[in-house]
Coordinates of C-alpha atoms in Angstrom, one line a residue:
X1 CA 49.8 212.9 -26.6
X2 CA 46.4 214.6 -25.9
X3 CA 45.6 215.2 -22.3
X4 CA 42.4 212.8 -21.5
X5 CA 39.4 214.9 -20.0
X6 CA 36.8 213.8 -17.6
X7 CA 34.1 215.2 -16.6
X8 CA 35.7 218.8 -17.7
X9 CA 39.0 217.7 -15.9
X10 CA 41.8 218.0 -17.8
X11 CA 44.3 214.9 -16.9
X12 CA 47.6 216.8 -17.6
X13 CA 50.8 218.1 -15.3
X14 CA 48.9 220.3 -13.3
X15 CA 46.1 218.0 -12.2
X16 CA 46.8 217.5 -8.6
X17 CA 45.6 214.3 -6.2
X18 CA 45.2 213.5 -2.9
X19 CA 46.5 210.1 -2.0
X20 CA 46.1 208.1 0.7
X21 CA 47.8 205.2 2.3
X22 CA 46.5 202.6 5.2
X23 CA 47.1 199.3 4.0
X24 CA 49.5 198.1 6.9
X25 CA 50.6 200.1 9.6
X26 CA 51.3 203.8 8.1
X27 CA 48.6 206.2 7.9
X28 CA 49.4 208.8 5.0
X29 CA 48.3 211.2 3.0
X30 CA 50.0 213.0 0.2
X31 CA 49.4 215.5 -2.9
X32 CA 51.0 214.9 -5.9
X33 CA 50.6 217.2 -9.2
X34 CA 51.6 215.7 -13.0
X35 CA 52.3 212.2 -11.7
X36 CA 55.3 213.4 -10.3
X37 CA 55.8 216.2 -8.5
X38 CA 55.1 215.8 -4.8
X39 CA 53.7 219.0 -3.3
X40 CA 53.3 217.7 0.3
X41 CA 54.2 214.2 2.4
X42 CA 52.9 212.9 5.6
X43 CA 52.9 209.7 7.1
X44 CA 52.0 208.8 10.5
X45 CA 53.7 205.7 12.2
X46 CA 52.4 202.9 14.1
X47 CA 55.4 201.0 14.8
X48 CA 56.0 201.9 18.7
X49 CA 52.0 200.7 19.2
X50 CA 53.1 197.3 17.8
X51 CA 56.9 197.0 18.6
X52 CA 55.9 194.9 22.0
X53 CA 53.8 192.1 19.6
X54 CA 57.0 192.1 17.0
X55 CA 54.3 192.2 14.2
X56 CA 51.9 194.1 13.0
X57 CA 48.3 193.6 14.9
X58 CA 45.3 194.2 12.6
X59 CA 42.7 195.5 15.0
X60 CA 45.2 197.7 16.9
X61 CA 46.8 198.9 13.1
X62 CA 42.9 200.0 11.8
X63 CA 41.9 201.7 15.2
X64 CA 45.0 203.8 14.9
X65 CA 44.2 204.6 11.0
X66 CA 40.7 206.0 12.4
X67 CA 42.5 207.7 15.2
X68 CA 44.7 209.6 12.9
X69 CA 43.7 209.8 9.5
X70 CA 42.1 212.6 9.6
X71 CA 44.8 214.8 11.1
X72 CA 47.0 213.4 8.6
X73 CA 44.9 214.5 5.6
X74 CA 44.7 217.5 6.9
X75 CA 48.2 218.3 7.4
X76 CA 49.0 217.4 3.9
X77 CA 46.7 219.9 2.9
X78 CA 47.6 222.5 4.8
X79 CA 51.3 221.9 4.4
X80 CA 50.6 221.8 0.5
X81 CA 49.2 225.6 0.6
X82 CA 46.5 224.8 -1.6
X83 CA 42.4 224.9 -0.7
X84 CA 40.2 222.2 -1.1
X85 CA 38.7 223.0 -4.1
X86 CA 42.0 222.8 -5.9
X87 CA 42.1 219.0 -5.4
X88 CA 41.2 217.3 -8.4
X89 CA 41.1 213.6 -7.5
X90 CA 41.4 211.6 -4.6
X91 CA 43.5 208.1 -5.1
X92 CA 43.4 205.8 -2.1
X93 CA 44.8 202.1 -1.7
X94 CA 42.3 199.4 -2.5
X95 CA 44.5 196.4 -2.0
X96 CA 46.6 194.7 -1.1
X97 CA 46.7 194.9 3.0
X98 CA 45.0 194.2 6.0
X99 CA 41.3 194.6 5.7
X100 CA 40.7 196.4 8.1
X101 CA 43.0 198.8 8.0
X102 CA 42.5 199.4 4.1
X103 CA 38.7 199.7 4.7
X104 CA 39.5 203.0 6.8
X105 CA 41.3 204.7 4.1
X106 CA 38.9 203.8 1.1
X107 CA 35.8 204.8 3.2
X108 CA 37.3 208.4 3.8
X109 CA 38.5 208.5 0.6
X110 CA 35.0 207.8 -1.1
X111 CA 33.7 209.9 1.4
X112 CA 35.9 213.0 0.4
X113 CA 35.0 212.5 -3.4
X114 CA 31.7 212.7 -2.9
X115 CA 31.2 215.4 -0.4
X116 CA 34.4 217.5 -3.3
X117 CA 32.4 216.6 -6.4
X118 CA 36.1 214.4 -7.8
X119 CA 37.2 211.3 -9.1
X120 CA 37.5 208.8 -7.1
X121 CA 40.6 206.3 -8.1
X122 CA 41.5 203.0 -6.5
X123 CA 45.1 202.1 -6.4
X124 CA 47.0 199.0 -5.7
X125 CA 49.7 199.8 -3.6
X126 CA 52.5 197.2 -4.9
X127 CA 51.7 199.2 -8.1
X128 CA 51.9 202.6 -6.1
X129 CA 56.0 201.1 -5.2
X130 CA 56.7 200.8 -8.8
X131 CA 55.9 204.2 -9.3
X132 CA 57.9 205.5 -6.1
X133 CA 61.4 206.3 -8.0
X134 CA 59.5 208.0 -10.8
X135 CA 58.6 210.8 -8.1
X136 CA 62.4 211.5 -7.5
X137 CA 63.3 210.6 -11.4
X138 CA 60.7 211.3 -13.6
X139 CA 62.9 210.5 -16.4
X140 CA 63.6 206.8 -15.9
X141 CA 62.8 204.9 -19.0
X142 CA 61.0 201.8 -20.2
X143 CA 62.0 198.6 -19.7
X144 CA 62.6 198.9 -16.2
X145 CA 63.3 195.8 -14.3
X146 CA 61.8 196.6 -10.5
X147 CA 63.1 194.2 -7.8
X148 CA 60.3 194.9 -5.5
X149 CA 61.3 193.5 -1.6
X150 CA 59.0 194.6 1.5
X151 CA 57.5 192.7 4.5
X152 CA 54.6 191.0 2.3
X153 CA 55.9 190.4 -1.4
X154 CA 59.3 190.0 -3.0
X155 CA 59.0 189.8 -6.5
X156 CA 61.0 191.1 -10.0
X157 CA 58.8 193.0 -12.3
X158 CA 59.7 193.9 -16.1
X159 CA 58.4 197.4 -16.1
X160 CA 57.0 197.4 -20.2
X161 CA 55.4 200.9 -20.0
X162 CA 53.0 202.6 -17.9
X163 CA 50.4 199.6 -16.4
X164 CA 52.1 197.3 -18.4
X165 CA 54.1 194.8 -16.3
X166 CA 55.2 191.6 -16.4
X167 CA 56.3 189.3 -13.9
X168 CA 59.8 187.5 -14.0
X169 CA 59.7 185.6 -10.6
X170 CA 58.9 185.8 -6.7
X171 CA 59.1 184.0 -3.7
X172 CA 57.8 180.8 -2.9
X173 CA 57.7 180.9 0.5
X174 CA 58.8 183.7 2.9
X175 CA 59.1 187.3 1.3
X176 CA 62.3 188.9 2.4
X177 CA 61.3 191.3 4.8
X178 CA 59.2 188.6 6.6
X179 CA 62.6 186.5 6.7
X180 CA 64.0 189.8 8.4
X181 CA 61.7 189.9 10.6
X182 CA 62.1 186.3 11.8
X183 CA 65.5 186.5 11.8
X184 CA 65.6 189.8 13.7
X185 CA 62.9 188.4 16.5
X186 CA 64.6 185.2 17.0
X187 CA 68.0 187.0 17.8
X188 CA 66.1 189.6 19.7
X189 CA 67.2 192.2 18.0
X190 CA 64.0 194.4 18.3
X191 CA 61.1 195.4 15.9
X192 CA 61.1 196.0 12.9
X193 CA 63.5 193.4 11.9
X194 CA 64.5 195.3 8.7
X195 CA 66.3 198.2 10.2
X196 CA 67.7 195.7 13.2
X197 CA 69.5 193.5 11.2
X198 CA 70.9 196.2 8.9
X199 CA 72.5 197.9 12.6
X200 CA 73.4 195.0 13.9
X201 CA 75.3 193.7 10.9
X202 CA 77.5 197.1 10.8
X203 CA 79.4 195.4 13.6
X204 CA 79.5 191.8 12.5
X205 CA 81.3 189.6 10.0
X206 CA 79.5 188.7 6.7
X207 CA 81.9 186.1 6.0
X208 CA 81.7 184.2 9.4
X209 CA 78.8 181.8 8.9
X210 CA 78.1 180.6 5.5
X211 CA 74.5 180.3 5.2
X212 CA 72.5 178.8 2.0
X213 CA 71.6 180.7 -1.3
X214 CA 68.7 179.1 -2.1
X215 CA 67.4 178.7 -5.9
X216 CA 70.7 180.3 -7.2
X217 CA 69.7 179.0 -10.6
X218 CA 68.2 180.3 -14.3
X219 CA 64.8 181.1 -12.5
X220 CA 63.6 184.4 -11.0
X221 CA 61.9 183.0 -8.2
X222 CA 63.0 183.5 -4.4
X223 CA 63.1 181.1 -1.6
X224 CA 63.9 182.5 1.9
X225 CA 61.7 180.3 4.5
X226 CA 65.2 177.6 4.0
X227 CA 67.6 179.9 5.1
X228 CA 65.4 181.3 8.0
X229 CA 65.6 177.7 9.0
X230 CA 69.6 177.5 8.5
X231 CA 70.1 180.8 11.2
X232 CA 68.1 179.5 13.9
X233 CA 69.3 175.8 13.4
X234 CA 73.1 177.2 13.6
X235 CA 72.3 179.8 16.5
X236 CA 70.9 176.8 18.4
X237 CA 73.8 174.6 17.3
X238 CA 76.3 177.6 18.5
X239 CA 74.6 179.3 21.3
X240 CA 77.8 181.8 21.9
X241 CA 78.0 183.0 17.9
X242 CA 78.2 186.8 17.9
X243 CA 74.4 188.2 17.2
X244 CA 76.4 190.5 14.7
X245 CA 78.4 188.1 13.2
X246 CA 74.2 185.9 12.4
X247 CA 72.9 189.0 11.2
X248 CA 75.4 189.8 8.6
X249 CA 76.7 186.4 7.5
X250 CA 72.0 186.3 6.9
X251 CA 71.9 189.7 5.7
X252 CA 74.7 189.1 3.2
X253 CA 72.9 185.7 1.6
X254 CA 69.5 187.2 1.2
X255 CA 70.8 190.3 -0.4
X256 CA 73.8 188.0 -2.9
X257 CA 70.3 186.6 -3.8
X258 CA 68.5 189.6 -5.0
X259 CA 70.9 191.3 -6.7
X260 CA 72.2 188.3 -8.5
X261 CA 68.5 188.0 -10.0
X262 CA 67.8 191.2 -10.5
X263 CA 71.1 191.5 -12.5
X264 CA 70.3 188.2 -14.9
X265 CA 66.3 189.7 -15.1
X266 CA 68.1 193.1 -16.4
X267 CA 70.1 191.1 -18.4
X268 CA 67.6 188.8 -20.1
X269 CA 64.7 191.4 -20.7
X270 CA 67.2 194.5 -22.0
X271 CA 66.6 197.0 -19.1
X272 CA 67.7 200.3 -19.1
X273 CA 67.5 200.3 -15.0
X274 CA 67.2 198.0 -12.1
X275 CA 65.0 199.9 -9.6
X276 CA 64.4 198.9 -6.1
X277 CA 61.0 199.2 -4.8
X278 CA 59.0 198.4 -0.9
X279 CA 60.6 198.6 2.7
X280 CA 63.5 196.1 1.9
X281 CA 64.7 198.5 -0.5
X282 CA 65.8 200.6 2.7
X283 CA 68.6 198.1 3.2
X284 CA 72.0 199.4 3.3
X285 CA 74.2 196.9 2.0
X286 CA 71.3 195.9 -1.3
X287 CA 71.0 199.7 -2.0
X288 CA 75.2 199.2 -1.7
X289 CA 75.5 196.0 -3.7
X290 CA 72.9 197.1 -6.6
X291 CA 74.5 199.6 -7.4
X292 CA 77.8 197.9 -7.8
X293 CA 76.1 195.6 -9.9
X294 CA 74.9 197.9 -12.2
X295 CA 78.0 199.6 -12.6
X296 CA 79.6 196.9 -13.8
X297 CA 77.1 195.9 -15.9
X298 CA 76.6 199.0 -17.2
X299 CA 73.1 200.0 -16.9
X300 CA 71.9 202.7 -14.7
X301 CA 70.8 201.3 -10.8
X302 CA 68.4 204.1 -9.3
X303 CA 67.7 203.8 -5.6
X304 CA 64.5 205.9 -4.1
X305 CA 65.3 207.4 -1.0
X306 CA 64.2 205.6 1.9
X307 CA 61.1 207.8 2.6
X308 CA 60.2 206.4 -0.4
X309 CA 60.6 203.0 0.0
X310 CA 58.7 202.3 3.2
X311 CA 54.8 203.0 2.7
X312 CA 53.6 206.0 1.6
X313 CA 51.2 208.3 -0.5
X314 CA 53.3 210.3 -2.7
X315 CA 53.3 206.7 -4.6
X316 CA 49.7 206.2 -4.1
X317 CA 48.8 209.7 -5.8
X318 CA 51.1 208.9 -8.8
X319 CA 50.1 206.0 -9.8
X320 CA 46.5 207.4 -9.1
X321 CA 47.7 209.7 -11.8
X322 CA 49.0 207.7 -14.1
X323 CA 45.4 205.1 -13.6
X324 CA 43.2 208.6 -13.7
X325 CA 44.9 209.2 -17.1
X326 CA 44.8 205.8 -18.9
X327 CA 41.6 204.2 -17.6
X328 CA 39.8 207.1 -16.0
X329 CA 37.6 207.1 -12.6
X330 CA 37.4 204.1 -10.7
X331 CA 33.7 203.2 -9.3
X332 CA 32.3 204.0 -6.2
X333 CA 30.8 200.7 -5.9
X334 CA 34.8 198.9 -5.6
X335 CA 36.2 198.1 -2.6
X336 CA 39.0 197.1 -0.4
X337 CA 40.9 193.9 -1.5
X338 CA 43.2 192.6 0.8
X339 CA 44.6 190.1 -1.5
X340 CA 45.0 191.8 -4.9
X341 CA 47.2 191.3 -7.8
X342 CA 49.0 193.6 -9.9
X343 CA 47.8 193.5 -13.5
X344 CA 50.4 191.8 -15.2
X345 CA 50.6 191.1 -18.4
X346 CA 51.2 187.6 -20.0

């Protein structure tokens, strides 16, 4: 395939972006050459600021992306070894997020491709998680089925080919990692509830309680807002029940859930790989149980590590890429979108 060129810039394996990352409550900044090779990582955590809320507070999230952001860029480039001018493009998330915070991020994005002379490309950062394994495996291939599990979306995506997607099913209520959340506040297990409820279930019985598993049927959709219900109603039926024994009898019915689905999706649509994708993906005992699952069904299961499955740029600059390549430069005149969709196709 011919290398695209725009504006004398060869898109090809050496081109090398800038990507960064402040949809939520990570401020990051990475450079990534080819699409796939990560030349330097850093992301910048806000969790202690918003630990005492147990959720993520807009206005505290964006004045700590204006706080550090520019440190953080700068580190990446420094810790790359490259100048300035060797940057080629910057790629920045444009949606989905938190306005506010995303608005911090495009603005010095737009500002650094001006005041460099690049391209400047706006990426949507659930598409930025699909391309997250292909940094550590560049030689996954198509059709991919991505279960794709964080704090805002959990969804199953037929990966076609590059920007071709197509969506199998997602929740209809509560995205997982909000149900972990829940969960994880209402035991008072500490924030974020994703990592809490993954320690805490290392000492407790998954077989104890039997919660629900909701819309176990021929559909791809997700339903976890039910079984959020179901843990507090039996904590406050049982006010003595081991916190351990709650987390991992919940744990243990939201992840017999995903994997079940994302085994019939793989099934259905001839997948080479199921691929996890988001901050969910972090979870010991899916990463544990996928696996499994594809082993006995025989198709390869392929696990990012969890750097990059929580929120990052290395993902943001290759799917930059990937966008630089196939549909070139994206105007100056687009902005942040907290609500947008991925591109899928019908």
């Amino acid at each position: 395939m011919t290398a695209p060129v725009i504006d004398d810039l060869t898109i090809d394996e050496s081109t090398l972006i800038l990507g960064i990352e402040t949809s939520c409550d990570e401020t990051a900044a990475a450079l990534v050459m080819g699409g796939y090779d990560v030349v330097s990582s850093v992301v910048s955590t806000q969790v202690d600021l918003h630990a005492e809320f147990g959720g993520v507070v807009p206005e505290i999230a964006s004045r700590a992306h204006l706080d550090v952001l520019n440190p953080v860029i700068a580190r990446a480039i420094v810790e790359s070894g490259v100048e300035d001018s060797r940057i080629d493009a910057i790629a920045c998330t444009v949606g989905p997020g938190l306005i506010g915070a995303l608005l911090v991020g495009v603005s010095a994005a737009k500002s650094l491709a001006l005041a460099w002379g690049v391209p400047f490309i706006g990426v949507n950062h659930m598409e930025a998680h699909l391309y997250a394994a292909s940094l550590e495996d560049p030689t996954l291939e198509f059709p991919l089925v991505v279960l794709l599990v964080s704090g805002g979306h959990t969804m199953l995506v037929e990966m076609q080919d590059h920007g071709r997607y197509r969506l199998l099913g997602q929740t209809i209520d509560d995205a997982a990692g909000e149900a972990f959340d829940k969960v994880a506040r209402f035991l008072d297990l500490g924030y974020p509830g994703g990592p809490a409820i993954d320690e805490a279930a290392l000492l407790g019985d998954p077989d104890a309680i039997k919660f629900p598993r909701a819309l176990m049927d021929d559909s791809y959709n997700f339903s976890f807002s039910g079984l959020k219900t179901s843990v507090m109603n039996y904590v406050r039926k049982h006010p003595d029940v081991s916190s351990a024994d709650v987390a991992a009898s919940f744990q243990a019915a939201v992840v017999d859930v995903l994997v079940a689905k994302s085994r019939a999706a793989a099934k259905a649509t001839g997948a080479t790989s199921i691929v996890l994708g988001g901050g969910v993906a972090a979870n010991s005992l899916l990463r544990e149980e996928i696996l499994e699952g594809c082993a006995r069904d025989g198709i390869q299961g392929f696990l990012p590590s969890r750097a990059m499955c929580t929120d990052n740029a290395a993902m943001i600059a290759a799917a930059g890429w990937h966008r630089l390549h196939s549909d070139g430069p994206t105007p100056l005149s687009v902005g942040a979108t907290p609500n947008l969709k991925l591109p899928f196709i019908d």
